[in-house]
């Protein structure tokens, strides 16, 4: 048999420290994926997925950029392996988007009149105070509130 | 990527439009509206052909509304694309057709192929520019329809629908639920069907409206034959005396129009009883001035009758009687004081005219007994002569006064009434017209123009009140010495203390 190239994962150092949390989050995600949809609206069933994805990315972003507890190598490793969403993190680095919930909410193509989702509007500028955006169930991700 | 149409839209005859045909209520109160347009998005609820759907939010607290029927169907019946009510009157199709005796009931086929064919034919004709005999613009509005029509937009129908989960008690959305958390109103009116509403058949709302129209009370003339005054209620700042005049002159010669803005009402007096009756007949329930539906009723005689019907009625009587200037306490007091002809009667009755009551010398029981009250300029015996002469000069006000006086004092002699016409028009707190002031000026030195009885201070406050209108208050000074409390402009009468 010819040599089949496999992709064997080589974990960089520091991985053992973050691995438990990441595994936990992964398990949570699997749970959310397998949840029955009874009693929930169609869009509501997807909200936990977005929420957990946000959580995972947030964890890694915080470790590297805020707390600076992991090395660049480990950080890039996590991004490559798919433990965090690098596009979402790219938005968090921009001013005004520090708390962005998901990438759909800022996509004008997905909305009527080429606007963004209502969850991006700060609470003091909104008329209805309590909302859950349809895409990800976000209640308000403007940097001010 | 090029957007390729799967079918040639023109060939199919599907409808395309640029703006919806909708009524004011459906468009909303906000002058800024963002509307999405989706070609061929849905099928028309009536003819099932694809058409352009417009979707917008008619105001801040409204749900999103979208066009439900296509423009072809809407033009056939001249209705709004969303609410299916008539564009001009805001009424259901059945009501409008019955009221205007239009029957396009049979011309529009309702079933299958016939309907499609009819709709497409009509559409093609319309697009080709042939003016379909849209008779809706040409029909003259008749009384019934004017009675029933909606004059202002009705935004309550734009509210969100009732949350069906809440009705079952299961709404888990809580505060963010966009639907109304109220119990729905059930009843016969809730079973509506869009096709029935469109074709004007078996529509419960329409039936209810038609029943109500049939029962609308007509204004019978009152038994008292001398009443020639109509009470017009529901006035606004927009309605002017000129508007009233324009509306009422057609039925008879108007003797006077008195507007009481404080009470949002006016009194239109005709010279003849027939004129008043004619006006009442023609205008009752149909009086709409500048979009404001006005209530028309007969004026009530100002002789205080014990009204037991209810505060509304009593209040109205009060309004009629006092033009809103005296509190009801005063009126009831006056009513209780009402006796046979006599100075006592005379005195309180003066309140109605907001005039000073004549002085009450010891022996005179009738105003005609007192020369000064007959219009004496100088406290001499000019009185009785000036009375009639004054009346001949000023026919209309004296007549109105006469009539007004007739209201209050059936027993009183007319000349007395004419006297008052010089100074205070009936029902009125309005200033006496300037010419009359000539009478008053010379009077000032000798007798205060309103001849206040020395003993009754209360009466003096009336001219004060009426004199508080800024323009011509000068020639009618508050009688200085006896007048005690300051005048309260604008009609809040200090309690009469007698």
Coordinates of C-alpha atoms in Angstrom, one line a residue:
Chain A
X1 CA 0.0 0.0 0.0
X2 CA 1.4 3.4 -0.8
X3 CA 2.0 5.7 2.1
X4 CA -1.2 7.5 3.0
X5 CA -0.5 10.8 4.4
X6 CA -2.5 11.3 7.5
X7 CA -3.1 14.5 9.4
X8 CA -1.9 13.8 12.9
X9 CA -2.6 16.4 15.3
X10 CA 0.4 17.6 17.3
X11 CA -0.7 19.6 20.3
X12 CA 1.5 22.5 21.2
X13 CA 2.5 23.1 24.8
X14 CA -0.1 24.8 27.0
X15 CA -2.8 22.7 25.4
X16 CA -3.4 20.7 28.6
X17 CA -4.4 23.8 30.4
X18 CA -7.2 24.8 28.1
X19 CA -8.2 21.3 26.9
X20 CA -10.8 20.5 29.6
X21 CA -12.8 23.7 29.0
X22 CA -12.7 23.2 25.3
X23 CA -13.9 19.6 25.6
X24 CA -16.7 20.8 27.9
X25 CA -17.8 23.4 25.4
X26 CA -17.7 20.8 22.6
X27 CA -19.9 18.5 24.6
X28 CA -22.3 21.3 25.3
X29 CA -22.5 22.0 21.6
X30 CA -23.2 18.4 20.8
X31 CA -26.0 18.4 23.3
X32 CA -27.5 21.5 21.7
X33 CA -27.3 19.9 18.3
X34 CA -29.2 16.9 19.5
X35 CA -31.8 18.7 21.5
X36 CA -35.4 18.0 20.4
X37 CA -37.1 21.0 18.9
X38 CA -40.4 20.6 20.6
X39 CA -42.0 23.7 22.0
X40 CA -39.5 25.9 20.3
X41 CA -40.0 28.1 17.3
X42 CA -38.1 27.2 14.2
X43 CA -35.5 29.9 14.6
X44 CA -35.4 29.5 18.4
X45 CA -34.1 26.0 18.0
X46 CA -30.9 27.3 16.4
X47 CA -30.2 29.9 19.0
X48 CA -28.2 27.6 21.4
X49 CA -25.9 26.7 18.5
X50 CA -25.0 30.4 18.0
X51 CA -24.7 31.0 21.6
X52 CA -22.2 28.2 22.2
X53 CA -20.2 29.1 19.2
X54 CA -19.9 32.6 20.5
X55 CA -18.9 31.2 23.9
X56 CA -16.1 29.0 22.5
X57 CA -14.7 31.8 20.4
X58 CA -15.0 34.1 23.3
X59 CA -13.0 31.8 25.5
X60 CA -10.1 31.6 23.2
X61 CA -10.2 35.2 22.3
X62 CA -10.1 36.2 25.9
X63 CA -7.2 33.8 26.7
X64 CA -5.1 35.3 24.0
X65 CA -6.0 38.9 23.6
X66 CA -7.2 39.8 27.1
X67 CA -5.6 37.6 29.6
X68 CA -2.6 36.7 27.4
X69 CA -2.3 33.3 28.9
X70 CA -1.6 31.3 25.8
X71 CA 1.1 31.6 23.2
X72 CA 0.5 32.7 19.7
X73 CA 1.2 29.2 18.5
X74 CA -1.5 27.7 20.7
X75 CA -3.9 30.4 19.7
X76 CA -3.4 29.8 16.0
X77 CA -3.6 26.1 16.6
X78 CA -7.1 26.5 18.1
X79 CA -8.2 28.6 15.2
X80 CA -7.0 26.1 12.7
X81 CA -8.6 23.2 14.5
X82 CA -11.9 24.9 14.6
X83 CA -12.3 25.5 18.3
X84 CA -13.0 29.2 17.6
X85 CA -14.3 31.2 14.7
X86 CA -11.6 33.4 13.3
X87 CA -14.0 35.6 11.4
X88 CA -16.0 36.4 14.5
X89 CA -12.8 37.1 16.4
X90 CA -11.7 39.4 13.6
X91 CA -14.8 41.5 14.2
X92 CA -14.3 41.6 18.0
X93 CA -11.0 43.3 17.4
X94 CA -12.8 46.3 15.8
X95 CA -14.1 49.2 17.8
X96 CA -17.9 49.0 18.2
X97 CA -18.1 45.3 17.6
X98 CA -16.5 44.1 20.8
X99 CA -19.6 42.2 21.9
X100 CA -20.9 41.1 18.5
X101 CA -23.2 38.1 18.9
X102 CA -22.8 36.4 15.5
X103 CA -21.9 37.3 12.0
X104 CA -25.4 37.1 10.6
X105 CA -26.6 40.1 12.6
X106 CA -24.3 42.5 10.9
X107 CA -24.8 41.3 7.3
X108 CA -27.0 43.8 5.5
X109 CA -27.7 41.4 2.7
X110 CA -29.6 39.2 5.1
X111 CA -32.0 42.0 6.2
X112 CA -34.7 44.1 4.7
X113 CA -33.7 47.6 3.7
X114 CA -30.0 46.6 3.9
X115 CA -29.8 47.3 7.6
X116 CA -28.4 45.3 10.5
X117 CA -30.2 43.3 13.0
X118 CA -32.1 45.0 15.8
X119 CA -29.8 43.5 18.4
X120 CA -27.1 45.8 17.2
X121 CA -29.1 48.9 18.2
X122 CA -28.2 50.2 21.6
X123 CA -31.0 49.9 24.2
X124 CA -31.4 53.6 24.7
X125 CA -32.1 54.2 21.0
X126 CA -34.5 51.4 20.6
X127 CA -38.3 51.6 21.1
X128 CA -38.9 48.1 22.3
X129 CA -36.5 47.3 25.2
X130 CA -36.9 43.6 25.3
X131 CA -36.1 41.8 22.1
X132 CA -34.6 38.6 21.0
X133 CA -33.2 38.9 17.6
X134 CA -34.4 36.2 15.2
X135 CA -31.1 35.0 14.0
X136 CA -29.3 34.1 17.2
X137 CA -31.6 35.1 20.1
X138 CA -29.3 37.9 21.0
X139 CA -30.8 40.5 23.4
X140 CA -28.5 43.3 22.5
X141 CA -24.9 43.2 21.5
X142 CA -24.1 46.9 21.0
X143 CA -20.8 47.8 22.7
X144 CA -22.5 50.4 24.8
X145 CA -24.9 48.1 26.7
Chain B
X1 CA -24.9 36.3 -11.9
X2 CA -27.6 37.4 -14.2
X3 CA -31.1 37.2 -12.7
X4 CA -33.0 35.1 -15.1
X5 CA -36.7 35.1 -15.2
X6 CA -38.0 31.6 -15.5
X7 CA -41.1 32.8 -17.3
X8 CA -41.8 35.9 -19.2
X9 CA -43.9 37.9 -16.8
X10 CA -45.6 39.9 -19.4
X11 CA -46.8 36.8 -21.3
X12 CA -48.5 35.4 -18.3
X13 CA -50.4 38.5 -17.5
X14 CA -49.2 38.6 -13.9
X15 CA -49.7 41.8 -12.3
X16 CA -46.9 44.2 -11.6
X17 CA -47.3 47.5 -9.8
X18 CA -45.3 50.3 -8.4
X19 CA -47.3 51.3 -5.4
X20 CA -50.2 49.8 -3.5
X21 CA -53.7 51.1 -3.6
X22 CA -54.5 51.5 0.1
X23 CA -56.5 53.6 2.4
X24 CA -55.2 56.1 5.0
X25 CA -55.7 53.9 7.9
X26 CA -53.7 51.1 6.4
X27 CA -50.9 53.4 5.4
X28 CA -50.5 54.6 9.0
X29 CA -49.9 57.8 10.8
X30 CA -46.2 58.1 10.1
X31 CA -45.2 60.2 7.2
X32 CA -42.0 58.2 6.8
X33 CA -42.7 54.7 5.7
X34 CA -40.3 52.1 4.5
X35 CA -42.0 49.6 2.2
X36 CA -40.6 46.5 0.6
X37 CA -41.9 45.4 -2.8
X38 CA -41.9 41.8 -3.9
X39 CA -43.0 41.0 -7.4
X40 CA -45.3 38.0 -7.8
X41 CA -44.7 37.2 -4.2
X42 CA -48.1 35.9 -3.3
X43 CA -51.3 35.0 -5.0
X44 CA -54.3 37.3 -4.7
X45 CA -56.7 36.1 -2.1
X46 CA -59.6 36.6 -4.4
X47 CA -58.4 35.7 -7.9
X48 CA -55.4 33.6 -7.0
X49 CA -53.2 35.3 -9.5
X50 CA -49.6 36.3 -8.6
X51 CA -49.2 39.9 -7.9
X52 CA -46.8 42.4 -6.4
X53 CA -46.8 42.3 -2.6
X54 CA -46.0 45.5 -0.7
X55 CA -45.1 45.2 3.0
X56 CA -44.7 48.1 5.4
X57 CA -45.2 49.0 9.0
X58 CA -48.0 51.6 9.4
X59 CA -46.7 53.3 12.5
X60 CA -44.7 52.6 15.6
X61 CA -47.1 50.4 17.5
X62 CA -48.3 48.6 14.4
X63 CA -47.8 45.2 13.0
X64 CA -46.4 44.9 9.5
X65 CA -49.2 45.0 6.9
X66 CA -49.0 43.7 3.4
X67 CA -51.3 43.8 0.4
X68 CA -53.7 40.9 0.3
X69 CA -55.5 41.3 -3.0
X70 CA -54.2 42.3 -6.4
X71 CA -54.8 45.7 -7.9
X72 CA -57.1 44.3 -10.5
X73 CA -59.5 43.0 -7.9
X74 CA -59.1 46.1 -5.8
X75 CA -60.0 48.4 -8.7
X76 CA -63.0 46.3 -9.6
X77 CA -64.6 47.1 -6.2
X78 CA -62.7 50.3 -5.4
X79 CA -61.4 49.0 -2.1
X80 CA -58.2 49.1 -0.3
X81 CA -55.8 46.3 -1.1
X82 CA -55.2 45.5 2.6
X83 CA -58.4 46.0 4.5
X84 CA -60.9 45.6 1.7
X85 CA -62.9 48.6 2.7
X86 CA -64.0 51.3 0.4
X87 CA -61.3 53.8 -0.5
X88 CA -63.6 56.8 -0.2
X89 CA -65.9 56.0 2.7
X90 CA -64.0 53.3 4.7
X91 CA -67.0 51.1 4.6
X92 CA -67.4 47.4 3.8
X93 CA -68.3 46.6 0.3
X94 CA -71.8 45.4 1.2
X95 CA -72.6 48.5 3.1
X96 CA -71.4 50.8 0.3
X97 CA -73.3 48.8 -2.3
X98 CA -76.5 48.8 -0.4
X99 CA -76.3 52.4 0.5
X100 CA -75.5 53.5 -3.0
X101 CA -77.6 50.9 -4.6
X102 CA -74.8 49.7 -6.8
X103 CA -75.0 46.1 -7.7
X104 CA -71.9 44.8 -9.4
X105 CA -72.8 41.7 -7.5
X106 CA -73.6 39.6 -10.6
X107 CA -71.0 41.0 -13.0
X108 CA -67.9 39.5 -11.2
X109 CA -67.8 35.8 -11.6
X110 CA -66.7 33.9 -8.6
X111 CA -65.7 30.5 -9.8
X112 CA -62.6 29.1 -11.3
X113 CA -62.0 29.8 -14.9
X114 CA -64.7 32.4 -15.2
X115 CA -63.1 34.4 -12.6
X116 CA -59.6 34.2 -14.0
X117 CA -60.9 35.0 -17.4
X118 CA -62.8 38.0 -16.2
X119 CA -59.9 39.2 -14.2
X120 CA -57.4 38.9 -17.0
X121 CA -59.8 40.6 -19.4
X122 CA -60.3 43.4 -17.1
X123 CA -56.6 43.7 -16.5
X124 CA -55.8 43.7 -20.2
X125 CA -58.4 46.4 -20.8
X126 CA -57.1 48.5 -18.0
X127 CA -53.5 48.2 -19.3
X128 CA -54.6 49.0 -22.7
X129 CA -55.9 52.2 -21.4
X130 CA -59.6 51.5 -21.9
X131 CA -61.4 53.1 -19.2
X132 CA -63.4 50.4 -17.5
X133 CA -66.7 51.8 -16.5
X134 CA -65.5 52.5 -13.0
X135 CA -68.7 54.0 -11.8
X136 CA -67.4 54.5 -8.3
X137 CA -66.2 58.0 -8.9
X138 CA -69.4 59.1 -10.5
X139 CA -71.9 58.0 -8.0
X140 CA -73.2 60.9 -5.9
X141 CA -72.9 60.3 -2.3
X142 CA -76.2 60.0 -0.7
X143 CA -77.3 60.7 2.9
X144 CA -77.0 57.3 4.2
X145 CA -73.5 56.9 3.1
X146 CA -72.5 60.2 4.5
X147 CA -73.9 59.2 7.8
X148 CA -72.0 56.0 7.9
X149 CA -68.7 56.9 6.5
X150 CA -65.6 57.1 8.5
X151 CA -64.2 60.5 8.7
X152 CA -60.9 60.0 10.5
X153 CA -58.4 57.1 10.0
X154 CA -58.8 54.3 12.4
X155 CA -55.4 53.0 13.5
X156 CA -56.6 50.4 15.9
X157 CA -56.9 47.9 13.2
X158 CA -53.1 48.1 12.7
X159 CA -52.4 46.7 16.1
X160 CA -50.6 43.4 16.4
X161 CA -52.8 40.3 16.4
X162 CA -53.7 38.7 19.7
X163 CA -51.2 36.1 20.9
X164 CA -52.8 32.7 20.5
X165 CA -50.4 31.2 23.0
X166 CA -51.4 33.7 25.6
X167 CA -55.1 32.7 25.1
X168 CA -54.1 29.2 26.1
X169 CA -51.9 30.5 28.8
X170 CA -48.8 29.2 27.2
X171 CA -46.9 32.1 25.9
X172 CA -43.3 31.6 26.9
X173 CA -41.9 34.6 25.1
X174 CA -43.0 36.9 27.9
X175 CA -41.9 40.5 27.4
X176 CA -40.5 40.1 24.0
X177 CA -43.7 38.7 22.6
X178 CA -44.8 41.0 19.8
X179 CA -48.4 39.9 19.9
X180 CA -51.0 41.4 22.1
X181 CA -51.6 39.7 25.4
X182 CA -55.3 40.2 25.6
X183 CA -58.2 38.0 25.5
X184 CA -59.8 38.1 22.0
X185 CA -63.2 39.5 21.5
X186 CA -65.3 36.7 20.3
X187 CA -68.7 36.9 18.8
X188 CA -70.5 36.9 15.6
X189 CA -68.2 39.6 14.2
X190 CA -65.2 37.4 14.4
X191 CA -66.3 35.0 11.7
X192 CA -65.3 36.9 8.7
X193 CA -64.3 35.6 5.4
X194 CA -62.3 37.6 2.9
X195 CA -64.3 36.4 -0.1
X196 CA -67.5 37.2 1.5
X197 CA -66.3 40.6 2.5
X198 CA -65.0 41.3 -1.0
X199 CA -68.1 40.2 -2.9
X200 CA -70.4 41.9 -0.4
X201 CA -72.3 38.9 0.6
X202 CA -73.1 37.8 4.1
X203 CA -70.7 40.1 5.8
X204 CA -71.4 40.4 9.6
X205 CA -69.8 43.7 10.0
X206 CA -71.8 45.1 7.1
X207 CA -75.0 43.7 8.5
X208 CA -74.4 45.3 11.8
X209 CA -73.6 48.6 10.3
X210 CA -76.7 48.5 8.1
X211 CA -78.9 47.7 11.1
X212 CA -77.4 50.6 13.0
X213 CA -78.0 52.9 10.0
X214 CA -81.6 51.9 9.8
X215 CA -82.2 52.7 13.4
X216 CA -80.4 56.0 13.5
X217 CA -82.8 58.3 15.2
X218 CA -84.3 61.0 13.2
X219 CA -84.6 64.3 14.8
X220 CA -88.2 64.9 15.5
X221 CA -89.2 68.5 16.2
X222 CA -89.9 69.3 19.7
X223 CA -93.4 69.9 20.9
X224 CA -92.8 73.4 21.8
X225 CA -93.6 75.1 18.6
X226 CA -91.6 78.2 19.2
X227 CA -88.2 76.7 19.3
X228 CA -86.3 77.7 16.2
X229 CA -82.9 77.0 17.5
X230 CA -80.6 74.0 16.7
X231 CA -77.9 72.9 19.0
X232 CA -74.7 71.9 17.2
X233 CA -72.3 69.9 19.2
X234 CA -68.8 68.5 18.7
X235 CA -67.3 71.7 17.5
X236 CA -63.6 72.3 17.2
X237 CA -61.4 75.3 16.6
X238 CA -61.4 74.4 12.9
X239 CA -65.1 75.1 12.5
X240 CA -65.9 78.8 12.2
X241 CA -69.1 80.7 12.3
X242 CA -68.8 81.1 8.5
X243 CA -68.7 77.3 8.1
X244 CA -71.9 77.0 10.1
X245 CA -73.5 79.7 8.2
X246 CA -72.6 78.1 4.9
X247 CA -74.0 74.8 6.0
X248 CA -77.2 76.1 7.5
X249 CA -78.2 79.0 5.2
X250 CA -79.6 76.6 2.6
X251 CA -82.5 75.6 4.7
X252 CA -83.8 78.8 5.9
X253 CA -83.0 82.3 6.9
X254 CA -80.6 82.3 9.8
X255 CA -81.5 84.7 12.5
X256 CA -78.4 84.2 14.5
X257 CA -75.5 82.0 15.1
X258 CA -74.0 81.8 18.5
X259 CA -70.8 79.8 19.0
X260 CA -69.8 78.6 22.4
X261 CA -66.3 77.4 22.0
X262 CA -66.0 76.5 25.7
X263 CA -68.6 73.9 25.3
X264 CA -67.6 73.0 21.7
X265 CA -71.1 73.8 20.6
X266 CA -73.1 76.4 18.7
X267 CA -76.7 77.5 18.5
X268 CA -78.2 78.3 15.1
X269 CA -81.4 80.2 15.3
X270 CA -83.7 80.5 12.3
X271 CA -86.2 83.2 11.7
X272 CA -88.8 80.6 11.0
X273 CA -89.7 77.4 12.7
X274 CA -90.0 75.7 9.3
X275 CA -86.5 76.7 8.4
X276 CA -85.2 75.1 11.6
X277 CA -87.2 72.0 11.0
X278 CA -86.0 71.7 7.5
X279 CA -82.5 72.1 8.6
X280 CA -82.9 69.5 11.3
X281 CA -84.4 67.0 8.8
X282 CA -81.7 67.5 6.3
X283 CA -78.7 67.8 8.4
X284 CA -79.3 65.5 11.3
X285 CA -76.7 62.8 11.4
X286 CA -75.2 64.1 8.2
X287 CA -73.5 67.2 9.4
X288 CA -69.9 66.9 8.6
X289 CA -67.9 70.1 8.5
X290 CA -64.2 70.0 7.6
X291 CA -64.2 66.3 8.4
X292 CA -65.6 66.7 11.8
X293 CA -68.9 65.0 12.4
X294 CA -71.2 67.3 14.3
X295 CA -74.1 66.4 16.4
X296 CA -77.3 68.2 15.7
X297 CA -80.1 68.5 18.2
X298 CA -82.9 70.9 19.0
X299 CA -82.1 73.7 21.3
X300 CA -83.9 73.6 24.5
X301 CA -85.9 76.3 26.0
X302 CA -84.1 78.0 28.7
X303 CA -86.9 77.9 31.1
X304 CA -85.5 75.6 33.7
X305 CA -87.2 72.4 33.6
X306 CA -86.4 69.8 36.2
X307 CA -84.5 67.4 34.0
X308 CA -84.4 64.0 35.3
X309 CA -82.9 62.2 32.4
X310 CA -79.3 62.3 33.2
X311 CA -76.4 64.5 33.6
X312 CA -75.6 64.5 30.0
X313 CA -79.0 65.9 29.2
X314 CA -78.9 68.3 32.0
X315 CA -75.4 69.3 31.1
X316 CA -76.5 70.0 27.6
X317 CA -79.3 72.0 28.8
X318 CA -77.0 73.9 31.0
X319 CA -74.8 74.5 28.0
X320 CA -77.7 75.7 26.0
X321 CA -78.9 77.8 28.8
X322 CA -75.8 79.3 30.0
X323 CA -73.3 78.9 27.3
X324 CA -71.2 77.1 29.7
X325 CA -70.7 80.1 31.9
X326 CA -72.5 79.3 35.1
X327 CA -72.0 76.2 37.1
X328 CA -74.8 73.8 37.4
X329 CA -75.2 74.7 41.0
X330 CA -76.3 78.0 39.9
X331 CA -78.7 76.6 37.4
X332 CA -80.2 74.2 39.8
X333 CA -80.6 77.0 42.3
X334 CA -82.3 79.0 39.7
X335 CA -84.4 76.1 38.8
X336 CA -85.5 75.7 42.3
X337 CA -86.2 79.4 42.5
X338 CA -88.3 79.3 39.4
X339 CA -91.6 80.6 40.3
X340 CA -94.4 82.4 38.6
X341 CA -93.6 85.6 36.9
X342 CA -92.1 88.0 39.2
X343 CA -89.0 89.7 40.0
X344 CA -87.7 86.5 41.6
X345 CA -88.3 84.7 38.4
X346 CA -86.9 87.5 36.5
X347 CA -83.8 87.7 38.5
X348 CA -82.4 84.2 38.2
X349 CA -83.6 84.0 34.7
X350 CA -81.3 86.8 33.9
X351 CA -78.5 84.5 34.4
X352 CA -79.4 82.7 31.3
X353 CA -78.6 85.7 29.3
X354 CA -75.6 86.5 31.3
X355 CA -77.1 89.9 31.5
X356 CA -77.5 92.0 34.5
X357 CA -80.9 91.5 35.9
X358 CA -82.9 94.6 35.9
X359 CA -83.1 96.4 39.1
X360 CA -85.8 95.3 41.3
X361 CA -87.6 98.2 42.8
X362 CA -90.1 97.4 45.4
X363 CA -93.2 97.4 43.5
X364 CA -92.4 96.5 40.0
X365 CA -92.8 92.8 39.2
X366 CA -92.4 93.0 35.5
X367 CA -89.6 94.5 33.7
X368 CA -92.0 96.4 31.6
X369 CA -93.0 98.2 34.7
X370 CA -89.6 99.7 35.1
X371 CA -88.8 102.4 32.6
X372 CA -85.2 102.0 33.1
X373 CA -85.3 98.5 32.0
X374 CA -87.2 99.5 29.0
X375 CA -84.0 101.0 27.6
X376 CA -83.9 104.3 29.3
X377 CA -80.6 106.0 28.5
X378 CA -81.1 108.7 31.1
X379 CA -83.0 107.8 34.2
X380 CA -86.0 109.5 32.9
X381 CA -89.0 108.3 31.2
X382 CA -87.4 107.6 27.9
X383 CA -87.6 104.0 28.6
X384 CA -90.6 102.8 27.0
X385 CA -90.1 104.8 23.9
X386 CA -86.5 103.8 23.4
X387 CA -87.6 100.2 23.8
X388 CA -89.6 100.0 20.7
X389 CA -87.5 102.3 18.8
X390 CA -84.5 100.3 19.7
X391 CA -86.2 97.3 18.5
X392 CA -87.0 98.7 15.2
X393 CA -83.4 99.6 14.6
X394 CA -82.1 96.3 15.5
X395 CA -84.4 93.8 14.2
X396 CA -82.4 90.7 14.1
X397 CA -80.9 90.8 17.5
X398 CA -84.1 91.8 19.0
X399 CA -85.9 89.0 17.4
X400 CA -83.3 86.7 18.6
X401 CA -83.5 88.2 21.9
X402 CA -87.2 87.9 21.7
X403 CA -87.0 84.4 20.9
X404 CA -84.3 83.8 23.5
X405 CA -86.3 85.7 25.9
X406 CA -89.2 83.6 25.0
X407 CA -87.2 80.7 26.1
X408 CA -86.8 82.0 29.5
X409 CA -89.8 84.0 30.3
X410 CA -92.8 82.9 28.5
X411 CA -94.7 85.4 30.6
X412 CA -92.6 88.4 29.8
X413 CA -93.5 91.1 27.5
X414 CA -91.5 91.4 24.3
X415 CA -90.3 95.0 24.8
X416 CA -88.5 93.8 27.7
X417 CA -86.7 91.4 25.6
X418 CA -85.8 93.9 23.2
X419 CA -84.1 95.9 25.8
X420 CA -81.8 93.1 26.5
X421 CA -81.0 92.6 22.9
X422 CA -79.2 95.8 23.1
X423 CA -76.9 94.6 25.6
X424 CA -76.7 90.9 25.6
X425 CA -77.5 88.5 22.9
X426 CA -79.2 85.4 24.2
X427 CA -77.1 82.4 25.0
X428 CA -74.3 84.6 24.9
X429 CA -71.4 85.7 26.8
X430 CA -70.3 87.5 23.7
X431 CA -69.9 91.1 24.0
X432 CA -72.7 93.2 22.8
X433 CA -72.0 94.5 19.3
X434 CA -70.3 97.9 19.3
X435 CA -73.2 100.0 18.1
X436 CA -74.9 99.2 21.3
X437 CA -72.2 100.7 23.3
X438 CA -73.5 104.1 22.5
X439 CA -76.2 103.2 24.8
X440 CA -73.9 102.2 27.5
X441 CA -71.6 105.1 27.5
X442 CA -74.0 107.7 28.5
X443 CA -75.4 105.3 30.9
X444 CA -72.3 105.0 32.8
X445 CA -72.5 108.2 34.5
X446 CA -76.0 107.8 35.6
X447 CA -76.8 104.2 35.9
X448 CA -74.5 101.4 35.2
X449 CA -75.4 100.1 31.9
X450 CA -76.8 96.9 33.2
X451 CA -78.8 98.5 36.0
X452 CA -77.5 96.3 38.7
X453 CA -79.8 96.2 41.5
X454 CA -78.1 97.5 44.5
X455 CA -79.1 94.6 46.5
X456 CA -77.9 91.9 44.3
X457 CA -74.2 91.9 43.8
X458 CA -74.1 88.6 42.2
X459 CA -75.7 89.7 39.0
X460 CA -73.0 92.2 38.5
X461 CA -70.5 89.6 38.0
X462 CA -72.2 88.6 34.8
X463 CA -71.4 91.6 32.8
X464 CA -68.0 91.3 34.3
X465 CA -67.7 87.9 32.9
X466 CA -69.0 88.9 29.5
X467 CA -67.0 92.0 29.7
X468 CA -63.9 89.9 30.1
X469 CA -63.6 89.3 26.4
X470 CA -60.8 91.6 25.7
X471 CA -62.0 93.4 22.6
X472 CA -64.9 95.4 23.7
X473 CA -64.7 95.2 27.4
X474 CA -64.0 98.8 27.8
X475 CA -67.4 100.3 27.4
X476 CA -68.8 97.8 29.8
X477 CA -66.9 98.4 32.9
X478 CA -67.7 96.3 35.9
X479 CA -70.0 98.3 38.0
X480 CA -67.6 99.7 40.4
X481 CA -69.0 100.0 43.8
X482 CA -71.0 97.0 44.5
X483 CA -69.1 94.6 42.5
X484 CA -67.2 92.7 45.0
X485 CA -65.0 89.8 43.9
X486 CA -62.8 90.2 40.9
X487 CA -64.0 89.2 37.6
X488 CA -63.0 85.8 36.6
X489 CA -62.6 85.9 32.9
X490 CA -63.7 83.1 30.8
X491 CA -66.7 82.0 32.6
X492 CA -66.2 80.5 35.9
X493 CA -68.9 82.1 37.9
X494 CA -68.3 82.6 41.4
X495 CA -71.0 80.9 43.4
X496 CA -74.1 82.9 43.6
X497 CA -74.7 83.9 47.1
X498 CA -78.0 85.3 47.6

